[in-house]
mmCIF file of C-alpha atoms in Angstrom:
data_model
loop_
_atom_site.group_PDB
_atom_site.id
_atom_site.type_symbol
_atom_site.label_atom_id
_atom_site.label_comp_id
_atom_site.label_asym_id
_atom_site.label_seq_id
_atom_site.Cartn_x
_atom_site.Cartn_y
_atom_site.Cartn_z
ATOM 1 C CA MET A 1393 48.549 21.167 47.753
ATOM 2 C CA ALA A 1394 49.789 19.931 44.395
ATOM 3 C CA THR A 1395 52.015 16.860 44.526
ATOM 4 C CA SER A 1396 53.645 14.778 41.842
ATOM 5 C CA ALA A 1397 53.739 11.054 41.242
ATOM 6 C CA PHE A 1398 56.527 9.392 39.272
ATOM 7 C CA SER A 1399 57.140 6.139 37.443
ATOM 8 C CA ILE A 1400 60.541 4.500 37.072
ATOM 9 C CA ILE A 1401 61.740 4.018 33.486
ATOM 10 C CA GLU A 1402 64.863 1.949 32.794
ATOM 11 C CA VAL A 1403 67.101 2.960 29.894
ATOM 12 C CA GLY A 1404 70.050 0.638 29.557
ATOM 13 C CA SER A 1405 71.724 0.528 32.940
ATOM 14 C CA ARG A 1406 70.204 3.791 34.099
ATOM 15 C CA ARG A 1407 66.866 4.492 35.752
ATOM 16 C CA TYR A 1408 64.784 7.664 35.378
ATOM 17 C CA ARG A 1409 61.957 9.087 37.473
ATOM 18 C CA VAL A 1410 59.230 10.391 35.132
ATOM 19 C CA ARG A 1411 56.165 12.361 36.207
ATOM 20 C CA THR A 1412 52.959 10.430 35.523
ATOM 21 C CA GLU A 1413 50.271 12.444 37.349
ATOM 22 C CA LEU A 1414 49.551 16.158 37.350
ATOM 23 C CA SER A 1415 48.450 16.940 40.889
ATOM 24 C CA GLU A 1416 46.556 15.678 43.876
ATOM 25 C CA GLY A 1417 42.925 16.826 44.017
ATOM 26 C CA VAL A 1418 42.861 17.844 40.340
ATOM 27 C CA ASN A 1419 40.817 16.114 37.679
ATOM 28 C CA THR A 1420 43.706 14.865 35.499
ATOM 29 C CA CYS A 1421 43.160 13.759 31.946
ATOM 30 C CA ILE A 1422 46.477 12.900 30.336
ATOM 31 C CA GLY A 1423 47.273 9.491 28.872
ATOM 32 C CA THR A 1424 49.628 7.880 26.407
ATOM 33 C CA ASN A 1425 49.357 5.388 23.618
ATOM 34 C CA SER A 1426 52.811 4.315 22.482
ATOM 35 C CA LYS A 1427 53.494 3.053 18.981
ATOM 36 C CA ARG A 1428 56.279 0.474 18.723
ATOM 37 C CA THR A 1429 57.130 1.255 15.114
ATOM 38 C CA VAL A 1430 60.777 2.306 14.821
ATOM 39 C CA ASP A 1431 61.410 5.233 12.515
ATOM 40 C CA LYS A 1432 65.054 6.174 11.958
ATOM 41 C CA THR A 1433 68.370 6.002 13.734
ATOM 42 C CA GLY A 1434 70.144 8.670 11.720
ATOM 43 C CA ASP A 1435 73.446 9.679 13.283
ATOM 44 C CA ARG A 1436 72.240 8.839 16.767
ATOM 45 C CA ASN A 1437 72.940 5.747 18.818
ATOM 46 C CA GLU A 1438 69.358 5.359 20.104
ATOM 47 C CA LYS A 1439 66.464 4.360 17.902
ATOM 48 C CA LEU A 1440 63.632 6.830 17.536
ATOM 49 C CA SER A 1441 60.004 5.922 18.045
ATOM 50 C CA ARG A 1442 56.691 7.715 18.157
ATOM 51 C CA GLN A 1443 53.926 7.767 20.729
ATOM 52 C CA SER A 1444 50.653 9.601 21.274
ATOM 53 C CA VAL A 1445 49.744 11.588 24.379
ATOM 54 C CA ARG A 1446 46.020 12.199 24.896
ATOM 55 C CA ILE A 1447 45.426 15.793 26.008
ATOM 56 C CA PRO A 1448 41.905 17.326 25.953
ATOM 57 C CA ARG A 1449 41.533 19.782 23.101
ATOM 58 C CA GLN A 1450 40.650 22.614 25.494
ATOM 59 C CA LEU A 1451 44.280 22.530 26.665
ATOM 60 C CA HIS A 1452 46.002 22.422 23.275
ATOM 61 C CA LYS A 1453 46.157 26.214 22.984
ATOM 62 C CA TYR A 1454 48.235 26.390 26.157
ATOM 63 C CA ILE A 1455 50.677 23.797 24.840
ATOM 64 C CA VAL A 1456 51.034 25.767 21.601
ATOM 65 C CA GLY A 1457 51.253 29.171 23.329
ATOM 66 C CA THR A 1458 51.234 32.616 21.761
ATOM 67 C CA ARG A 1459 52.384 32.263 18.162
ATOM 68 C CA GLY A 1460 53.713 28.806 18.971
ATOM 69 C CA SER A 1461 56.158 30.043 21.610
ATOM 70 C CA THR A 1462 55.375 27.394 24.237
ATOM 71 C CA LEU A 1463 55.503 24.561 21.724
ATOM 72 C CA GLU A 1464 58.902 25.725 20.493
ATOM 73 C CA ARG A 1465 60.183 25.817 24.067
ATOM 74 C CA LEU A 1466 58.949 22.264 24.714
ATOM 75 C CA ARG A 1467 60.648 21.037 21.559
ATOM 76 C CA SER A 1468 63.884 22.809 22.423
ATOM 77 C CA GLN A 1469 64.030 21.557 25.998
ATOM 78 C CA SER A 1470 63.085 17.963 25.232
ATOM 79 C CA HIS A 1471 64.820 17.631 21.813
ATOM 80 C CA ALA A 1472 61.707 15.686 20.754
ATOM 81 C CA LYS A 1473 59.451 16.328 17.779
ATOM 82 C CA ILE A 1474 56.058 17.383 19.195
ATOM 83 C CA THR A 1475 53.068 17.702 16.876
ATOM 84 C CA VAL A 1476 49.778 19.271 18.017
ATOM 85 C CA PRO A 1477 46.726 18.570 15.784
ATOM 86 C CA ALA A 1478 45.236 21.466 13.849
ATOM 87 C CA GLU A 1479 42.348 23.407 15.382
ATOM 88 C CA ARG A 1480 39.879 22.003 12.850
ATOM 89 C CA SER A 1481 40.843 18.465 13.855
ATOM 90 C CA LYS A 1482 38.759 16.661 16.467
ATOM 91 C CA SER A 1483 41.738 14.669 17.703
ATOM 92 C CA ASP A 1484 42.971 14.871 21.303
ATOM 93 C CA LEU A 1485 46.239 13.116 20.468
ATOM 94 C CA ILE A 1486 49.542 14.980 20.548
ATOM 95 C CA GLU A 1487 52.331 13.101 18.766
ATOM 96 C CA ILE A 1488 55.800 12.858 20.315
ATOM 97 C CA GLU A 1489 58.746 11.452 18.364
ATOM 98 C CA GLY A 1490 62.248 10.851 19.728
ATOM 99 C CA SER A 1491 64.364 8.614 21.903
ATOM 100 C CA VAL A 1492 63.064 7.175 25.174
ATOM 101 C CA ASP A 1493 64.662 9.983 27.153
ATOM 102 C CA GLU A 1494 63.365 12.674 24.801
ATOM 103 C CA LYS A 1495 59.814 11.371 24.853
ATOM 104 C CA ALA A 1496 59.849 11.091 28.646
ATOM 105 C CA LYS A 1497 61.113 14.670 28.949
ATOM 106 C CA ALA A 1498 58.488 15.927 26.482
ATOM 107 C CA GLU A 1499 55.711 14.211 28.440
ATOM 108 C CA GLU A 1500 56.963 15.723 31.678
ATOM 109 C CA LEU A 1501 57.068 19.225 30.183
ATOM 110 C CA ILE A 1502 53.604 18.847 28.655
ATOM 111 C CA ALA A 1503 52.251 17.658 32.018
ATOM 112 C CA GLN A 1504 53.664 20.787 33.652
ATOM 113 C CA VAL A 1505 51.910 23.023 31.119
ATOM 114 C CA VAL A 1506 48.633 21.151 31.637
ATOM 115 C CA GLU A 1507 48.902 21.400 35.419
ATOM 116 C CA LYS A 1508 49.617 25.125 35.255
ATOM 117 C CA ASN A 1509 46.668 25.899 32.973
ATOM 118 C CA LEU A 1510 44.039 23.340 33.946
ATOM 119 C CA ARG A 1511 42.098 25.805 36.086
ATOM 120 C CA ASN A 1512 41.825 28.204 33.159
ATOM 121 C CA VAL A 1513 39.543 25.712 31.408
ATOM 122 C CA PRO A 1514 35.860 26.316 32.259
ATOM 123 C CA TYR A 1515 33.957 23.727 34.254
ATOM 124 C CA THR A 1516 31.935 21.408 32.030
ATOM 125 C CA HIS A 1517 29.617 19.681 34.527
ATOM 126 C CA PHE A 1518 28.341 19.916 38.084
ATOM 127 C CA ILE A 1519 26.833 17.595 40.682
ATOM 128 C CA SER A 1520 23.211 18.664 40.954
ATOM 129 C CA LEU A 1521 20.070 18.117 43.000
ATOM 130 C CA PRO A 1522 17.409 19.491 40.613
ATOM 131 C CA LEU A 1523 14.236 21.112 41.944
ATOM 132 C CA THR A 1524 11.541 19.833 39.601
ATOM 133 C CA ASP A 1525 8.431 20.829 41.570
ATOM 134 C CA LEU A 1526 6.258 22.949 39.249
ATOM 135 C CA ASP A 1527 4.581 24.870 42.067
ATOM 136 C CA ILE A 1528 7.907 26.046 43.513
ATOM 137 C CA GLN A 1529 9.151 26.921 40.027
ATOM 138 C CA ARG A 1530 6.011 29.021 39.454
ATOM 139 C CA LYS A 1531 6.367 30.869 42.772
ATOM 140 C CA ILE A 1532 10.027 31.664 42.139
ATOM 141 C CA GLU A 1533 9.193 32.943 38.668
ATOM 142 C CA GLU A 1534 6.538 35.224 40.172
ATOM 143 C CA PHE A 1535 9.111 36.543 42.649
ATOM 144 C CA GLN A 1536 11.612 37.151 39.843
ATOM 145 C CA ASN A 1537 9.069 39.125 37.812
ATOM 146 C CA ASP A 1538 8.202 41.228 40.864
ATOM 147 C CA ALA A 1539 11.866 41.823 41.684
ATOM 148 C CA LYS A 1540 12.632 42.813 38.109
ATOM 149 C CA GLN A 1541 9.855 45.377 37.908
ATOM 150 C CA ARG A 1542 10.244 46.912 41.355
ATOM 151 C CA PHE A 1543 13.875 46.571 42.415
ATOM 152 C CA LEU A 1544 16.225 45.256 39.723
ATOM 153 C CA ARG A 1545 15.380 47.072 36.519
ATOM 154 C CA VAL A 1546 19.085 47.433 35.670
ATOM 155 C CA VAL A 1547 19.646 43.659 35.777
ATOM 156 C CA ASP A 1548 19.634 41.771 32.473
ATOM 157 C CA SER A 1549 16.747 39.318 32.184
ATOM 158 C CA ALA A 1550 19.326 36.604 31.419
ATOM 159 C CA GLY A 1551 20.469 36.957 35.033
ATOM 160 C CA PHE A 1552 17.174 35.572 36.311
ATOM 161 C CA VAL A 1553 17.601 31.810 36.594
ATOM 162 C CA GLN A 1554 15.111 29.907 34.468
ATOM 163 C CA PRO A 1555 12.623 28.158 36.795
ATOM 164 C CA GLY A 1556 13.078 24.824 35.025
ATOM 165 C CA SER A 1557 16.809 24.824 35.771
ATOM 166 C CA LEU A 1558 16.622 25.485 39.537
ATOM 167 C CA HIS A 1559 18.973 23.205 41.444
ATOM 168 C CA ILE A 1560 21.343 22.731 44.373
ATOM 169 C CA THR A 1561 24.993 22.511 43.324
ATOM 170 C CA LEU A 1562 27.191 20.108 45.279
ATOM 171 C CA GLY A 1563 30.387 20.675 43.300
ATOM 172 C CA MET A 1564 31.760 21.871 39.969
ATOM 173 C CA LEU A 1565 33.542 19.415 37.659
ATOM 174 C CA ARG A 1566 35.970 19.590 34.735
ATOM 175 C CA LEU A 1567 35.222 16.484 32.686
ATOM 176 C CA LEU A 1568 37.245 17.192 29.562
ATOM 177 C CA THR A 1569 37.090 13.770 27.903
ATOM 178 C CA PRO A 1570 34.351 11.141 27.418
ATOM 179 C CA ASP A 1571 36.343 8.808 29.665
ATOM 180 C CA LYS A 1572 36.241 11.341 32.496
ATOM 181 C CA VAL A 1573 32.493 11.798 32.068
ATOM 182 C CA THR A 1574 32.031 8.028 32.254
ATOM 183 C CA GLU A 1575 34.287 7.843 35.302
ATOM 184 C CA ALA A 1576 32.301 10.534 37.134
ATOM 185 C CA VAL A 1577 28.960 8.900 36.311
ATOM 186 C CA GLU A 1578 30.240 5.505 37.449
ATOM 187 C CA LEU A 1579 31.464 7.026 40.705
ATOM 188 C CA LEU A 1580 28.056 8.566 41.369
ATOM 189 C CA ARG A 1581 26.285 5.301 40.650
ATOM 190 C CA SER A 1582 28.714 3.397 42.869
ATOM 191 C CA LEU A 1583 27.490 5.546 45.778
ATOM 192 C CA SER A 1584 23.849 4.571 45.239
ATOM 193 C CA SER A 1585 23.590 1.958 47.984
ATOM 194 C CA GLU A 1586 25.285 4.197 50.553
ATOM 195 C CA ILE A 1587 23.056 7.117 49.538
ATOM 196 C CA HIS A 1588 19.944 4.994 50.055
ATOM 197 C CA GLU A 1589 21.276 3.742 53.386
ATOM 198 C CA LEU A 1590 21.932 7.331 54.478
ATOM 199 C CA LEU A 1591 18.458 8.561 53.475
ATOM 200 C CA GLY A 1592 16.483 5.515 54.533
ATOM 201 C CA SER A 1593 13.044 4.858 53.076
ATOM 202 C CA ARG A 1594 11.540 8.333 53.585
ATOM 203 C CA PRO A 1595 11.498 10.713 50.587
ATOM 204 C CA LEU A 1596 13.837 13.699 50.851
ATOM 205 C CA VAL A 1597 11.488 16.672 51.250
ATOM 206 C CA VAL A 1598 12.910 20.191 51.526
ATOM 207 C CA LYS A 1599 11.567 23.669 52.171
ATOM 208 C CA VAL A 1600 12.718 26.514 49.937
ATOM 209 C CA GLY A 1601 12.679 30.175 50.979
ATOM 210 C CA GLN A 1602 14.337 32.954 52.992
ATOM 211 C CA LEU A 1603 16.231 34.975 50.401
ATOM 212 C CA ALA A 1604 19.740 36.317 50.933
ATOM 213 C CA ALA A 1605 22.703 37.764 49.050
ATOM 214 C CA MET A 1606 25.850 35.695 48.653
ATOM 215 C CA GLU A 1607 28.034 38.741 49.337
ATOM 216 C CA PRO A 1608 28.377 40.152 52.893
ATOM 217 C CA ASP A 1609 27.615 43.662 51.612
ATOM 218 C CA VAL A 1610 24.049 43.519 50.238
ATOM 219 C CA THR A 1611 24.550 46.864 48.512
ATOM 220 C CA ARG A 1612 27.034 45.131 46.202
ATOM 221 C CA ALA A 1613 25.169 41.892 45.612
ATOM 222 C CA ARG A 1614 26.011 39.630 42.691
ATOM 223 C CA ILE A 1615 24.085 36.485 43.678
ATOM 224 C CA ILE A 1616 20.653 36.319 45.314
ATOM 225 C CA TYR A 1617 19.671 32.876 46.507
ATOM 226 C CA ALA A 1618 17.007 30.976 48.447
ATOM 227 C CA ASN A 1619 17.914 28.820 51.411
ATOM 228 C CA VAL A 1620 17.094 25.108 51.236
ATOM 229 C CA GLU A 1621 16.573 23.003 54.340
ATOM 230 C CA GLU A 1622 15.145 19.578 54.955
ATOM 231 C CA PHE A 1623 11.510 19.637 55.969
ATOM 232 C CA ALA A 1624 11.021 18.644 59.615
ATOM 233 C CA GLY A 1625 11.639 14.942 60.233
ATOM 234 C CA PRO A 1626 12.882 12.563 62.945
ATOM 235 C CA ASP A 1627 16.158 11.585 61.206
ATOM 236 C CA GLY A 1628 18.098 14.815 61.538
ATOM 237 C CA ASP A 1629 19.404 16.827 58.584
ATOM 238 C CA ARG A 1630 19.642 14.174 55.888
ATOM 239 C CA LEU A 1631 20.024 16.824 53.169
ATOM 240 C CA GLN A 1632 23.229 18.158 54.713
ATOM 241 C CA LYS A 1633 24.559 14.637 55.233
ATOM 242 C CA LEU A 1634 23.765 13.624 51.645
ATOM 243 C CA CYS A 1635 25.434 16.693 50.124
ATOM 244 C CA ALA A 1636 28.540 16.374 52.292
ATOM 245 C CA PHE A 1637 28.857 12.633 51.624
ATOM 246 C CA VAL A 1638 28.648 12.934 47.820
ATOM 247 C CA ARG A 1639 30.899 15.975 47.633
ATOM 248 C CA ASP A 1640 33.535 14.316 49.844
ATOM 249 C CA ALA A 1641 33.433 11.184 47.660
ATOM 250 C CA PHE A 1642 34.109 13.204 44.498
ATOM 251 C CA ASP A 1643 36.705 15.341 46.249
ATOM 252 C CA SER A 1644 38.630 12.282 47.426
ATOM 253 C CA LYS A 1645 38.805 11.000 43.830
ATOM 254 C CA GLY A 1646 40.229 14.293 42.549
ATOM 255 C CA PHE A 1647 37.145 15.494 40.678
ATOM 256 C CA ILE A 1648 36.608 18.699 42.670
ATOM 257 C CA ASP A 1649 39.312 21.356 42.592
ATOM 258 C CA GLU A 1650 37.379 24.402 43.788
ATOM 259 C CA ASP A 1651 38.178 25.939 47.146
ATOM 260 C CA ARG A 1652 34.692 27.133 48.051
ATOM 261 C CA PRO A 1653 33.054 25.264 50.951
ATOM 262 C CA LEU A 1654 29.747 23.488 50.437
ATOM 263 C CA LYS A 1655 26.789 25.872 50.754
ATOM 264 C CA ILE A 1656 23.332 24.384 50.233
ATOM 265 C CA HIS A 1657 21.239 26.929 48.338
ATOM 266 C CA VAL A 1658 19.333 27.626 45.123
ATOM 267 C CA THR A 1659 20.507 30.596 43.057
ATOM 268 C CA VAL A 1660 17.577 32.622 41.699
ATOM 269 C CA ILE A 1661 19.241 35.807 40.391
ATOM 270 C CA ARG A 1662 22.729 36.587 39.067
ATOM 271 C CA ALA A 1663 23.474 40.290 38.673
ATOM 272 C CA ARG A 1664 24.295 41.088 35.063
ATOM 273 C CA ALA A 1665 24.095 44.531 33.517
ATOM 274 C CA ALA A 1666 21.142 45.035 31.188
ATOM 275 C CA GLN A 1667 22.155 44.905 27.533
ATOM 276 C CA SER A 1668 22.171 47.970 25.308
ATOM 277 C CA GLY A 1669 18.697 48.647 23.968
ATOM 278 C CA ASP A 1670 16.965 47.004 26.924
ATOM 279 C CA PRO A 1671 14.081 49.340 27.855
ATOM 280 C CA ASP A 1672 14.755 48.568 31.518
ATOM 281 C CA ASP A 1673 18.334 49.855 31.286
ATOM 282 C CA VAL A 1674 17.347 53.121 32.955
ATOM 283 C CA ASN A 1675 20.735 53.847 34.538
ATOM 284 C CA GLY A 1676 22.898 53.148 31.496
ATOM 285 C CA ALA A 1677 24.374 50.020 33.088
ATOM 286 C CA ALA A 1678 24.932 48.444 29.695
ATOM 287 C CA ALA A 1679 27.814 50.790 28.992
ATOM 288 C CA SER A 1680 29.973 49.057 31.585
ATOM 289 C CA ALA A 1681 28.834 45.469 30.968
ATOM 290 C CA ALA A 1682 31.749 44.468 28.739
ATOM 291 C CA THR A 1683 34.320 46.029 31.047
ATOM 292 C CA ALA A 1684 32.779 44.359 34.095
ATOM 293 C CA GLU A 1685 32.823 40.994 32.385
ATOM 294 C CA GLN A 1686 36.503 41.354 31.450
ATOM 295 C CA THR A 1687 37.377 42.438 34.987
ATOM 296 C CA GLU A 1688 35.571 39.472 36.493
ATOM 297 C CA GLY A 1689 37.378 37.051 34.199
ATOM 298 C CA ALA A 1690 40.756 38.570 35.019
ATOM 299 C CA ASP A 1691 40.065 38.454 38.764
ATOM 300 C CA GLN A 1692 39.068 34.799 38.595
ATOM 301 C CA LYS A 1693 42.280 33.857 36.778
ATOM 302 C CA LYS A 1694 44.365 35.685 39.365
ATOM 303 C CA GLY A 1695 42.489 34.044 42.233
ATOM 304 C CA LYS A 1696 41.158 37.372 43.487
ATOM 305 C CA ALA A 1697 37.701 38.105 44.813
ATOM 306 C CA ARG A 1698 35.279 38.499 41.950
ATOM 307 C CA GLY A 1699 34.523 42.046 40.850
ATOM 308 C CA GLY A 1700 32.304 43.503 38.187
ATOM 309 C CA PHE A 1701 28.646 44.430 38.015
ATOM 310 C CA SER A 1702 26.612 44.311 41.219
ATOM 311 C CA VAL A 1703 23.334 45.686 42.549
ATOM 312 C CA ASN A 1704 21.961 47.085 45.780
ATOM 313 C CA ALA A 1705 19.785 44.220 46.978
ATOM 314 C CA GLY A 1706 18.970 45.868 50.322
ATOM 315 C CA PRO A 1707 15.473 47.163 49.463
ATOM 316 C CA LEU A 1708 14.511 43.877 47.793
ATOM 317 C CA LEU A 1709 15.658 41.741 50.724
ATOM 318 C CA ARG A 1710 14.014 43.996 53.297
ATOM 319 C CA GLU A 1711 10.638 43.642 51.605
ATOM 320 C CA LEU A 1712 10.769 40.169 50.026
ATOM 321 C CA GLY A 1713 13.565 38.384 51.864
ATOM 322 C CA GLY A 1714 11.208 36.438 54.103
ATOM 323 C CA LEU A 1715 9.337 34.766 51.251
ATOM 324 C CA SER A 1716 8.676 31.035 51.426
ATOM 325 C CA PHE A 1717 8.314 29.171 48.151
ATOM 326 C CA GLY A 1718 6.990 25.989 49.724
ATOM 327 C CA VAL A 1719 8.174 22.408 50.084
ATOM 328 C CA CYS A 1720 9.098 19.826 47.466
ATOM 329 C CA ARG A 1721 10.590 16.386 47.067
ATOM 330 C CA ILE A 1722 14.075 15.963 45.604
ATOM 331 C CA GLY A 1723 13.952 12.885 43.415
ATOM 332 C CA GLN A 1724 17.459 12.432 42.039
ATOM 333 C CA ILE A 1725 21.093 13.492 41.987
ATOM 334 C CA GLN A 1726 22.775 14.132 38.625
ATOM 335 C CA ILE A 1727 25.997 14.758 36.782
ATOM 336 C CA ALA A 1728 24.548 17.752 34.938
ATOM 337 C CA ARG A 1729 26.005 19.476 31.877
ATOM 338 C CA ARG A 1730 26.699 23.190 32.012
ATOM 339 C CA PHE A 1731 25.003 25.333 29.346
ATOM 340 C CA ARG A 1732 22.935 22.404 28.018
ATOM 341 C CA HIS A 1733 19.188 22.533 28.621
ATOM 342 C CA ALA A 1734 16.224 20.333 27.754
ATOM 343 C CA ALA A 1735 12.999 21.746 26.306
ATOM 344 C CA ASN A 1736 11.559 22.348 29.795
ATOM 345 C CA GLY A 1737 14.611 24.369 30.848
ATOM 346 C CA ALA A 1738 16.146 21.651 33.013
ATOM 347 C CA TYR A 1739 19.840 20.897 32.650
ATOM 348 C CA GLU A 1740 20.706 17.859 30.573
ATOM 349 C CA ASN A 1741 22.656 15.222 32.443
ATOM 350 C CA ASP A 1742 25.024 12.370 31.653
ATOM 351 C CA GLY A 1743 23.877 10.148 34.484
ATOM 352 C CA SER A 1744 21.839 10.159 37.667
ATOM 353 C CA VAL A 1745 20.880 8.218 40.778
ATOM 354 C CA ALA A 1746 17.235 8.105 41.897
ATOM 355 C CA LEU A 1747 16.579 9.028 45.518
ATOM 356 C CA PRO A 1748 14.000 7.266 47.729
#
């Protein structure tokens, strides 16, 4: 549940409680850099000064609001001059000018806007255990090709996960500034000794197979995935322990704000309607693709169950659900970047820890 932290600011003989954090369990990214230069006193008794508040650019549009409406409200309520950099600027700094009280009020109001809209900003990174074994990648690609031709002709080819990018996701991250990226990477690396102690000296070898749909109703499947389990060994389920340990560590530091429980799996197909002109679009699914995408986005913002395009995965799972793709070693854990891929299809990453 969101909570607030406050600092005490003294102004003359009075003391004020000012919000300094956004919420517990949320990856906050607001900071200030005060400038001591005094501007004008005008007709007022208190001197005016200027300071900078660092807000990630992805959140500036929410501070401005529709046609500047939110920004005008913040100015009116705080009586401070608030300047947001132009869209073409690369600056994250929002300038606040006014008295001590006015600047404190402006910061508090800006923090409220950020807290309210932070979850509208897409995730930028994720904690990943990449599957780099070429044999497993080849077998999954063969399954995808078979599924596409025989069962999922209405699914866009872009919905079939590229074999080079196969991975286990431990948690989604919003790292909106370089400092936050560095902080997340440093946290991961600080866990290295405990990770090695947990795993011991044996390599982490897993078996991949047994397909399933993420949704309870397989006739309305959106995600088809392969189960991942540790290959038989004397030390118990080290994979489960590793994933839970790392996720809990990031959760306790406020990096993970998603509500979904940890589920160890590898996504192989995401149901997306075939695009217009796709020769496999035999049922005209492309006509509803845009509407489905808008509906899904709206449902996510409202916290509802996701809707949109889905497929009947029943026939596929009945015939191919028992497939085994083999065993492989997991060699590292990464802070991977969303939407950024290397030449071999693997996700780029900002830092990693090698596993035994």
